PDB file of C-alpha atoms in Angstrom:
ATOM      1  CA  UNK A 119      39.788  20.180  22.922  1.00  0.00           C
ATOM      2  CA  UNK A 120      38.955  22.000  19.684  1.00  0.00           C
ATOM      3  CA  UNK A 121      37.118  25.320  19.782  1.00  0.00           C
ATOM      4  CA  UNK A 122      33.950  23.850  18.216  1.00  0.00           C
ATOM      5  CA  UNK A 123      33.939  21.026  20.764  1.00  0.00           C
ATOM      6  CA  UNK A 124      34.481  23.525  23.559  1.00  0.00           C
ATOM      7  CA  UNK A 125      31.572  25.692  22.390  1.00  0.00           C
ATOM      8  CA  UNK A 126      29.321  22.656  22.215  1.00  0.00           C
ATOM      9  CA  UNK A 127      30.392  21.594  25.705  1.00  0.00           C
ATOM     10  CA  UNK A 128      29.655  25.093  27.014  1.00  0.00           C
ATOM     11  CA  UNK A 129      26.138  24.945  25.581  1.00  0.00           C
ATOM     12  CA  UNK A 130      25.558  21.517  27.095  1.00  0.00           C
ATOM     13  CA  UNK A 131      26.668  22.730  30.519  1.00  0.00           C
ATOM     14  CA  UNK A 132      24.383  25.756  30.338  1.00  0.00           C
ATOM     15  CA  UNK A 133      21.463  23.590  29.205  1.00  0.00           C
ATOM     16  CA  UNK A 134      21.860  21.431  32.320  1.00  0.00           C
ATOM     17  CA  UNK A 135      21.330  24.419  34.642  1.00  0.00           C
ATOM     18  CA  UNK A 136      18.099  26.343  35.104  1.00  0.00           C
ATOM     19  CA  UNK A 137      19.702  29.107  37.160  1.00  0.00           C
ATOM     20  CA  UNK A 138      22.638  31.377  36.295  1.00  0.00           C
ATOM     21  CA  UNK A 139      26.053  29.742  36.559  1.00  0.00           C
ATOM     22  CA  UNK A 140      29.075  31.802  37.577  1.00  0.00           C
ATOM     23  CA  UNK A 141      31.584  32.439  34.830  1.00  0.00           C
ATOM     24  CA  UNK A 142      34.428  31.143  36.987  1.00  0.00           C
ATOM     25  CA  UNK A 143      32.537  27.856  37.526  1.00  0.00           C
ATOM     26  CA  UNK A 144      32.033  27.455  33.782  1.00  0.00           C
ATOM     27  CA  UNK A 145      35.665  28.259  33.045  1.00  0.00           C
ATOM     28  CA  UNK A 146      36.919  25.728  35.613  1.00  0.00           C
ATOM     29  CA  UNK A 147      34.646  22.993  34.274  1.00  0.00           C
ATOM     30  CA  UNK A 148      35.894  23.605  30.723  1.00  0.00           C
ATOM     31  CA  UNK A 149      39.508  24.054  31.777  1.00  0.00           C
ATOM     32  CA  UNK A 150      39.850  27.508  30.210  1.00  0.00           C
ATOM     33  CA  UNK A 151      40.519  31.048  31.377  1.00  0.00           C
ATOM     34  CA  UNK A 152      37.762  33.534  32.180  1.00  0.00           C
ATOM     35  CA  UNK A 153      38.888  35.649  29.250  1.00  0.00           C
ATOM     36  CA  UNK A 154      38.451  32.707  26.867  1.00  0.00           C
ATOM     37  CA  UNK A 155      35.061  31.926  28.407  1.00  0.00           C
ATOM     38  CA  UNK A 156      33.825  35.468  27.775  1.00  0.00           C
ATOM     39  CA  UNK A 157      34.959  35.216  24.136  1.00  0.00           C
ATOM     40  CA  UNK A 158      33.187  31.870  23.748  1.00  0.00           C
ATOM     41  CA  UNK A 159      29.957  33.225  25.201  1.00  0.00           C
ATOM     42  CA  UNK A 160      30.118  36.207  22.865  1.00  0.00           C
ATOM     43  CA  UNK A 161      30.704  33.865  19.912  1.00  0.00           C
ATOM     44  CA  UNK A 162      27.681  31.734  20.833  1.00  0.00           C
ATOM     45  CA  UNK A 163      25.506  34.809  21.284  1.00  0.00           C
ATOM     46  CA  UNK A 164      26.557  36.003  17.834  1.00  0.00           C
ATOM     47  CA  UNK A 165      25.404  32.627  16.434  1.00  0.00           C
ATOM     48  CA  UNK A 166      21.957  33.055  17.974  1.00  0.00           C
ATOM     49  CA  UNK A 167      22.270  31.327  21.324  1.00  0.00           C
ATOM     50  CA  UNK A 168      20.134  33.239  23.837  1.00  0.00           C
ATOM     51  CA  UNK A 169      22.625  33.353  26.691  1.00  0.00           C
ATOM     52  CA  UNK A 170      21.799  35.965  29.303  1.00  0.00           C
ATOM     53  CA  UNK A 171      24.036  37.282  32.069  1.00  0.00           C
ATOM     54  CA  UNK A 172      27.190  39.206  32.772  1.00  0.00           C
ATOM     55  CA  UNK A 173      30.408  38.928  34.792  1.00  0.00           C
ATOM     56  CA  UNK A 174      29.671  38.816  38.521  1.00  0.00           C
ATOM     57  CA  UNK A 175      26.075  37.682  37.937  1.00  0.00           C
ATOM     58  CA  UNK A 176      26.392  34.440  36.042  1.00  0.00           C
ATOM     59  CA  UNK A 177      25.080  33.058  32.757  1.00  0.00           C
ATOM     60  CA  UNK A 178      21.949  31.157  31.796  1.00  0.00           C
ATOM     61  CA  UNK A 179      20.704  29.735  28.489  1.00  0.00           C
ATOM     62  CA  UNK A 180      17.081  30.620  27.837  1.00  0.00           C
ATOM     63  CA  UNK A 181      14.776  27.565  27.487  1.00  0.00           C
ATOM     64  CA  UNK A 182      13.873  26.497  23.968  1.00  0.00           C
ATOM     65  CA  UNK A 183      17.240  26.970  22.306  1.00  0.00           C
ATOM     66  CA  UNK A 184      17.989  24.052  20.000  1.00  0.00           C
ATOM     67  CA  UNK A 185      21.467  23.016  18.969  1.00  0.00           C
ATOM     68  CA  UNK A 186      21.859  23.146  15.180  1.00  0.00           C
ATOM     69  CA  UNK A 187      22.599  19.741  13.619  1.00  0.00           C
ATOM     70  CA  UNK A 188      25.949  20.963  12.338  1.00  0.00           C
ATOM     71  CA  UNK A 189      27.130  21.011  15.959  1.00  0.00           C
ATOM     72  CA  UNK A 190      26.485  17.286  16.425  1.00  0.00           C
ATOM     73  CA  UNK A 191      29.593  15.185  16.945  1.00  0.00           C
ATOM     74  CA  UNK A 192      30.285  12.120  14.797  1.00  0.00           C
ATOM     75  CA  UNK A 193      29.199   9.788  17.603  1.00  0.00           C
ATOM     76  CA  UNK A 194      25.995  11.785  18.131  1.00  0.00           C
ATOM     77  CA  UNK A 195      25.206  11.496  14.427  1.00  0.00           C
ATOM     78  CA  UNK A 196      25.632   7.718  14.569  1.00  0.00           C
ATOM     79  CA  UNK A 197      23.449   7.534  17.685  1.00  0.00           C
ATOM     80  CA  UNK A 198      20.724   9.520  15.900  1.00  0.00           C
ATOM     81  CA  UNK A 199      20.923   7.329  12.811  1.00  0.00           C
ATOM     82  CA  UNK A 200      20.706   4.114  14.831  1.00  0.00           C
ATOM     83  CA  UNK A 201      17.848   5.464  16.946  1.00  0.00           C
ATOM     84  CA  UNK A 202      15.862   6.562  13.911  1.00  0.00           C
ATOM     85  CA  UNK A 203      16.457   3.223  12.192  1.00  0.00           C
ATOM     86  CA  UNK A 204      15.195   1.404  15.274  1.00  0.00           C
ATOM     87  CA  UNK A 205      12.066   3.551  15.306  1.00  0.00           C
ATOM     88  CA  UNK A 206      11.524   2.973  11.595  1.00  0.00           C
ATOM     89  CA  UNK A 207      11.721  -0.800  12.033  1.00  0.00           C
ATOM     90  CA  UNK A 208      10.027  -1.359  15.395  1.00  0.00           C
ATOM     91  CA  UNK A 209       7.058   1.027  15.603  1.00  0.00           C
ATOM     92  CA  UNK A 210       3.793   1.821  13.841  1.00  0.00           C
ATOM     93  CA  UNK A 211       3.820   3.064  10.198  1.00  0.00           C
ATOM     94  CA  UNK A 212       3.070   6.680  11.135  1.00  0.00           C
ATOM     95  CA  UNK A 213       5.980   6.927  13.580  1.00  0.00           C
ATOM     96  CA  UNK A 214       8.242   4.996  11.201  1.00  0.00           C
ATOM     97  CA  UNK A 215       7.539   7.536   8.445  1.00  0.00           C
ATOM     98  CA  UNK A 216       8.244  10.385  10.879  1.00  0.00           C
ATOM     99  CA  UNK A 217      11.622   8.808  11.718  1.00  0.00           C
ATOM    100  CA  UNK A 218      12.590   8.520   8.054  1.00  0.00           C
ATOM    101  CA  UNK A 219      11.498  12.125   7.423  1.00  0.00           C
ATOM    102  CA  UNK A 220      13.540  13.303  10.407  1.00  0.00           C
ATOM    103  CA  UNK A 221      16.641  11.556   9.049  1.00  0.00           C
ATOM    104  CA  UNK A 222      16.126  13.267   5.698  1.00  0.00           C
ATOM    105  CA  UNK A 223      15.875  16.683   7.375  1.00  0.00           C
ATOM    106  CA  UNK A 224      19.039  16.081   9.393  1.00  0.00           C
ATOM    107  CA  UNK A 225      20.876  14.897   6.280  1.00  0.00           C
ATOM    108  CA  UNK A 226      19.843  18.058   4.400  1.00  0.00           C
ATOM    109  CA  UNK A 227      21.554  20.431   6.842  1.00  0.00           C
ATOM    110  CA  UNK A 228      24.669  18.470   7.771  1.00  0.00           C
ATOM    111  CA  UNK A 229      28.126  19.518   6.601  1.00  0.00           C
ATOM    112  CA  UNK A 230      29.488  17.326   3.812  1.00  0.00           C
ATOM    113  CA  UNK A 231      31.815  15.274   6.048  1.00  0.00           C
ATOM    114  CA  UNK A 232      29.086  14.403   8.540  1.00  0.00           C
ATOM    115  CA  UNK A 233      26.606  13.688   5.741  1.00  0.00           C
ATOM    116  CA  UNK A 234      29.070  11.163   4.346  1.00  0.00           C
ATOM    117  CA  UNK A 235      29.519   9.661   7.806  1.00  0.00           C
ATOM    118  CA  UNK A 236      25.762   9.419   8.226  1.00  0.00           C
ATOM    119  CA  UNK A 237      25.263   7.686   4.868  1.00  0.00           C
ATOM    120  CA  UNK A 238      28.056   5.230   5.583  1.00  0.00           C
ATOM    121  CA  UNK A 239      27.005   4.402   9.153  1.00  0.00           C
ATOM    122  CA  UNK A 240      27.652   0.702   9.826  1.00  0.00           C
ATOM    123  CA  UNK A 241      25.019   0.591  12.584  1.00  0.00           C
ATOM    124  CA  UNK A 242      21.920  -1.174  11.274  1.00  0.00           C
ATOM    125  CA  UNK A 243      18.588  -1.964  12.912  1.00  0.00           C
ATOM    126  CA  UNK A 244      16.516  -4.830  11.584  1.00  0.00           C
ATOM    127  CA  UNK A 245      12.938  -5.688  12.394  1.00  0.00           C
ATOM    128  CA  UNK A 246      12.233  -8.270  15.081  1.00  0.00           C
ATOM    129  CA  UNK A 247      11.225 -11.557  13.443  1.00  0.00           C
ATOM    130  CA  UNK A 248       8.204 -13.221  14.990  1.00  0.00           C
ATOM    131  CA  UNK A 249       7.022 -10.118  16.856  1.00  0.00           C
ATOM    132  CA  UNK A 250       3.335 -10.649  17.782  1.00  0.00           C
ATOM    133  CA  UNK A 251       0.919  -8.718  15.604  1.00  0.00           C
ATOM    134  CA  UNK A 252      -0.752  -5.826  17.392  1.00  0.00           C
ATOM    135  CA  UNK A 253      -4.528  -5.936  17.738  1.00  0.00           C
ATOM    136  CA  UNK A 254      -4.666  -2.183  18.270  1.00  0.00           C
ATOM    137  CA  UNK A 255      -3.500   0.832  16.281  1.00  0.00           C
ATOM    138  CA  UNK A 256      -0.406   2.152  18.082  1.00  0.00           C
ATOM    139  CA  UNK A 257      -1.031   5.602  16.625  1.00  0.00           C
ATOM    140  CA  UNK A 258      -4.387   5.679  18.454  1.00  0.00           C
ATOM    141  CA  UNK A 259      -2.670   4.725  21.685  1.00  0.00           C
ATOM    142  CA  UNK A 260      -0.146   7.533  21.284  1.00  0.00           C
ATOM    143  CA  UNK A 261      -2.961   9.975  20.521  1.00  0.00           C
ATOM    144  CA  UNK A 262      -4.859   8.946  23.662  1.00  0.00           C
ATOM    145  CA  UNK A 263      -1.727   9.345  25.797  1.00  0.00           C
ATOM    146  CA  UNK A 264      -0.961  12.827  24.499  1.00  0.00           C
ATOM    147  CA  UNK A 265      -4.585  13.886  24.936  1.00  0.00           C
ATOM    148  CA  UNK A 266      -4.681  12.216  28.384  1.00  0.00           C
ATOM    149  CA  UNK A 267      -7.947  10.497  27.530  1.00  0.00           C
ATOM    150  CA  UNK A 268      -9.104   7.216  29.110  1.00  0.00           C
ATOM    151  CA  UNK A 269      -9.620   4.072  27.091  1.00  0.00           C
ATOM    152  CA  UNK A 270     -12.068   1.242  27.537  1.00  0.00           C
ATOM    153  CA  UNK A 271     -10.349  -1.935  26.398  1.00  0.00           C
ATOM    154  CA  UNK A 272     -10.940  -5.657  26.089  1.00  0.00           C
ATOM    155  CA  UNK A 273      -7.923  -7.599  27.314  1.00  0.00           C
ATOM    156  CA  UNK A 274      -6.896 -11.246  27.452  1.00  0.00           C
ATOM    157  CA  UNK A 275      -4.075 -12.106  29.848  1.00  0.00           C
ATOM    158  CA  UNK A 276      -1.396 -14.778  29.456  1.00  0.00           C
ATOM    159  CA  UNK A 277      -3.746 -17.391  30.963  1.00  0.00           C
ATOM    160  CA  UNK A 278      -6.457 -16.607  28.443  1.00  0.00           C
ATOM    161  CA  UNK A 279      -8.790 -14.868  30.912  1.00  0.00           C
ATOM    162  CA  UNK A 280     -10.763 -12.056  29.265  1.00  0.00           C
ATOM    163  CA  UNK A 281     -11.816  -8.802  30.910  1.00  0.00           C
ATOM    164  CA  UNK A 282     -12.899  -5.280  30.142  1.00  0.00           C
ATOM    165  CA  UNK A 283     -11.031  -2.380  31.718  1.00  0.00           C
ATOM    166  CA  UNK A 284     -11.049   1.403  31.778  1.00  0.00           C
ATOM    167  CA  UNK A 285      -7.458   2.579  31.778  1.00  0.00           C
ATOM    168  CA  UNK A 286      -5.444   5.802  31.829  1.00  0.00           C
ATOM    169  CA  UNK A 287      -2.503   5.189  29.451  1.00  0.00           C
ATOM    170  CA  UNK A 288       0.724   7.076  30.155  1.00  0.00           C
ATOM    171  CA  UNK A 289       3.571   5.272  28.350  1.00  0.00           C
ATOM    172  CA  UNK A 290       4.257   2.766  25.585  1.00  0.00           C
ATOM    173  CA  UNK A 291       7.315   0.515  25.884  1.00  0.00           C
ATOM    174  CA  UNK A 292       8.935  -1.271  22.927  1.00  0.00           C
ATOM    175  CA  UNK A 293      10.597  -4.580  23.772  1.00  0.00           C
ATOM    176  CA  UNK A 294      12.088  -7.210  21.479  1.00  0.00           C
ATOM    177  CA  UNK A 295       9.261  -9.657  22.174  1.00  0.00           C
ATOM    178  CA  UNK A 296       6.277  -7.349  22.525  1.00  0.00           C
ATOM    179  CA  UNK A 297       4.977  -3.818  22.821  1.00  0.00           C
ATOM    180  CA  UNK A 298       3.576  -2.969  26.246  1.00  0.00           C
ATOM    181  CA  UNK A 299       1.177  -0.194  27.261  1.00  0.00           C
ATOM    182  CA  UNK A 300       1.693   1.209  30.756  1.00  0.00           C
ATOM    183  CA  UNK A 301      -1.519   2.475  32.332  1.00  0.00           C
ATOM    184  CA  UNK A 302      -3.496   3.066  35.497  1.00  0.00           C
ATOM    185  CA  UNK A 303      -6.263   0.470  35.681  1.00  0.00           C
ATOM    186  CA  UNK A 304      -9.466   1.721  37.334  1.00  0.00           C
ATOM    187  CA  UNK A 305     -10.647  -1.867  37.838  1.00  0.00           C
ATOM    188  CA  UNK A 306      -7.578  -2.827  39.898  1.00  0.00           C
ATOM    189  CA  UNK A 307      -6.998   0.703  41.224  1.00  0.00           C
ATOM    190  CA  UNK A 308      -3.324   0.271  40.461  1.00  0.00           C
ATOM    191  CA  UNK A 309      -0.731   0.362  37.684  1.00  0.00           C
ATOM    192  CA  UNK A 310      -0.964  -2.412  35.113  1.00  0.00           C
ATOM    193  CA  UNK A 311       0.925  -3.396  31.947  1.00  0.00           C
ATOM    194  CA  UNK A 312      -0.967  -4.470  28.825  1.00  0.00           C
ATOM    195  CA  UNK A 313       0.557  -6.192  25.806  1.00  0.00           C
ATOM    196  CA  UNK A 314      -0.740  -4.530  22.654  1.00  0.00           C
ATOM    197  CA  UNK A 315      -1.171  -7.882  20.895  1.00  0.00           C
ATOM    198  CA  UNK A 316      -3.695  -8.932  23.554  1.00  0.00           C
ATOM    199  CA  UNK A 317      -5.869  -5.820  23.719  1.00  0.00           C
ATOM    200  CA  UNK A 318      -8.581  -4.110  21.709  1.00  0.00           C
ATOM    201  CA  UNK A 319      -9.886  -0.575  22.098  1.00  0.00           C
ATOM    202  CA  UNK A 320     -13.631  -0.620  22.724  1.00  0.00           C
ATOM    203  CA  UNK A 321     -14.105   3.072  23.388  1.00  0.00           C
ATOM    204  CA  UNK A 322     -12.055   6.249  23.771  1.00  0.00           C
ATOM    205  CA  UNK A 323     -13.178   8.797  26.343  1.00  0.00           C
ATOM    206  CA  UNK A 324     -13.555  12.456  25.491  1.00  0.00           C
ATOM    207  CA  UNK A 325     -12.631  13.974  28.840  1.00  0.00           C
ATOM    208  CA  UNK A 326      -9.199  13.934  30.420  1.00  0.00           C
ATOM    209  CA  UNK A 327      -8.495  11.472  33.176  1.00  0.00           C
ATOM    210  CA  UNK A 328      -8.090  13.152  36.588  1.00  0.00           C
ATOM    211  CA  UNK A 329      -4.306  12.807  36.945  1.00  0.00           C
ATOM    212  CA  UNK A 330      -1.743  14.150  34.504  1.00  0.00           C
ATOM    213  CA  UNK A 331       0.156  11.663  32.382  1.00  0.00           C
ATOM    214  CA  UNK A 332       3.541  12.934  33.590  1.00  0.00           C
ATOM    215  CA  UNK A 333       2.439  12.499  37.209  1.00  0.00           C
ATOM    216  CA  UNK A 334       1.335   8.926  36.552  1.00  0.00           C
ATOM    217  CA  UNK A 335       4.681   8.145  34.933  1.00  0.00           C
ATOM    218  CA  UNK A 336       6.513   9.657  37.904  1.00  0.00           C
ATOM    219  CA  UNK A 337       4.466   7.642  40.398  1.00  0.00           C
ATOM    220  CA  UNK A 338       4.995   4.463  38.352  1.00  0.00           C
ATOM    221  CA  UNK A 339       8.751   4.990  38.345  1.00  0.00           C
ATOM    222  CA  UNK A 340       8.774   5.574  42.093  1.00  0.00           C
ATOM    223  CA  UNK A 341       6.729   2.448  42.743  1.00  0.00           C
ATOM    224  CA  UNK A 342       8.653   0.153  40.410  1.00  0.00           C
ATOM    225  CA  UNK A 343      12.093   1.630  41.072  1.00  0.00           C
ATOM    226  CA  UNK A 344      12.816   1.731  37.342  1.00  0.00           C
ATOM    227  CA  UNK A 345      15.130   4.622  36.450  1.00  0.00           C
ATOM    228  CA  UNK A 346      14.411   7.276  33.802  1.00  0.00           C
ATOM    229  CA  UNK A 347      17.183   5.928  31.592  1.00  0.00           C
ATOM    230  CA  UNK A 348      15.292   2.674  31.115  1.00  0.00           C
ATOM    231  CA  UNK A 349      11.922   4.205  30.255  1.00  0.00           C
TER     232      UNK A 349
END
């Protein structure tokens, strides 16, 4: 393991813990001596990482510290490129532009070798041919979710039956065949999924719905049994 890889691994371990971790535990997980661990922590602190602690107490990384792009591995760079390309090709114009801008910012601060790797990435992401056209602005849906504001919508199901609903949107899923809004439906008093090509926004509420968006997502996951890694 190279020193740069070891330092990155140390940061990742610290980021996964909210409470102080004993130096001996960190050293054992990295396969290094305590003396080397102390040198690595000092090196990271000198680079701006807000690591607090001392021998005998343990170490913790203060929340909010972001890894600089130059510490990304080659595989992480390719994962970022592919993810951004997927966003640019599968989402609304506003989010697509944000993805392209993010790639430009990452490219601007990468070391030369990783910048070359990023430009030459063989992982491409094309648009989905035949994807149904949305009848609603996805940017408005994202805005409503972040603001936790209810929506009154007109919806037509797969059988053609039309209805009006008041919903509390909490997530937007992107599939190959459709985009699906996850929401609490006040009409059914339960979770429901709405395809964005079958819905129209009639009205957006001004007040927040009574349950937090993160809580709704948690309850939905518990009810459906779908793991975090899938949504």
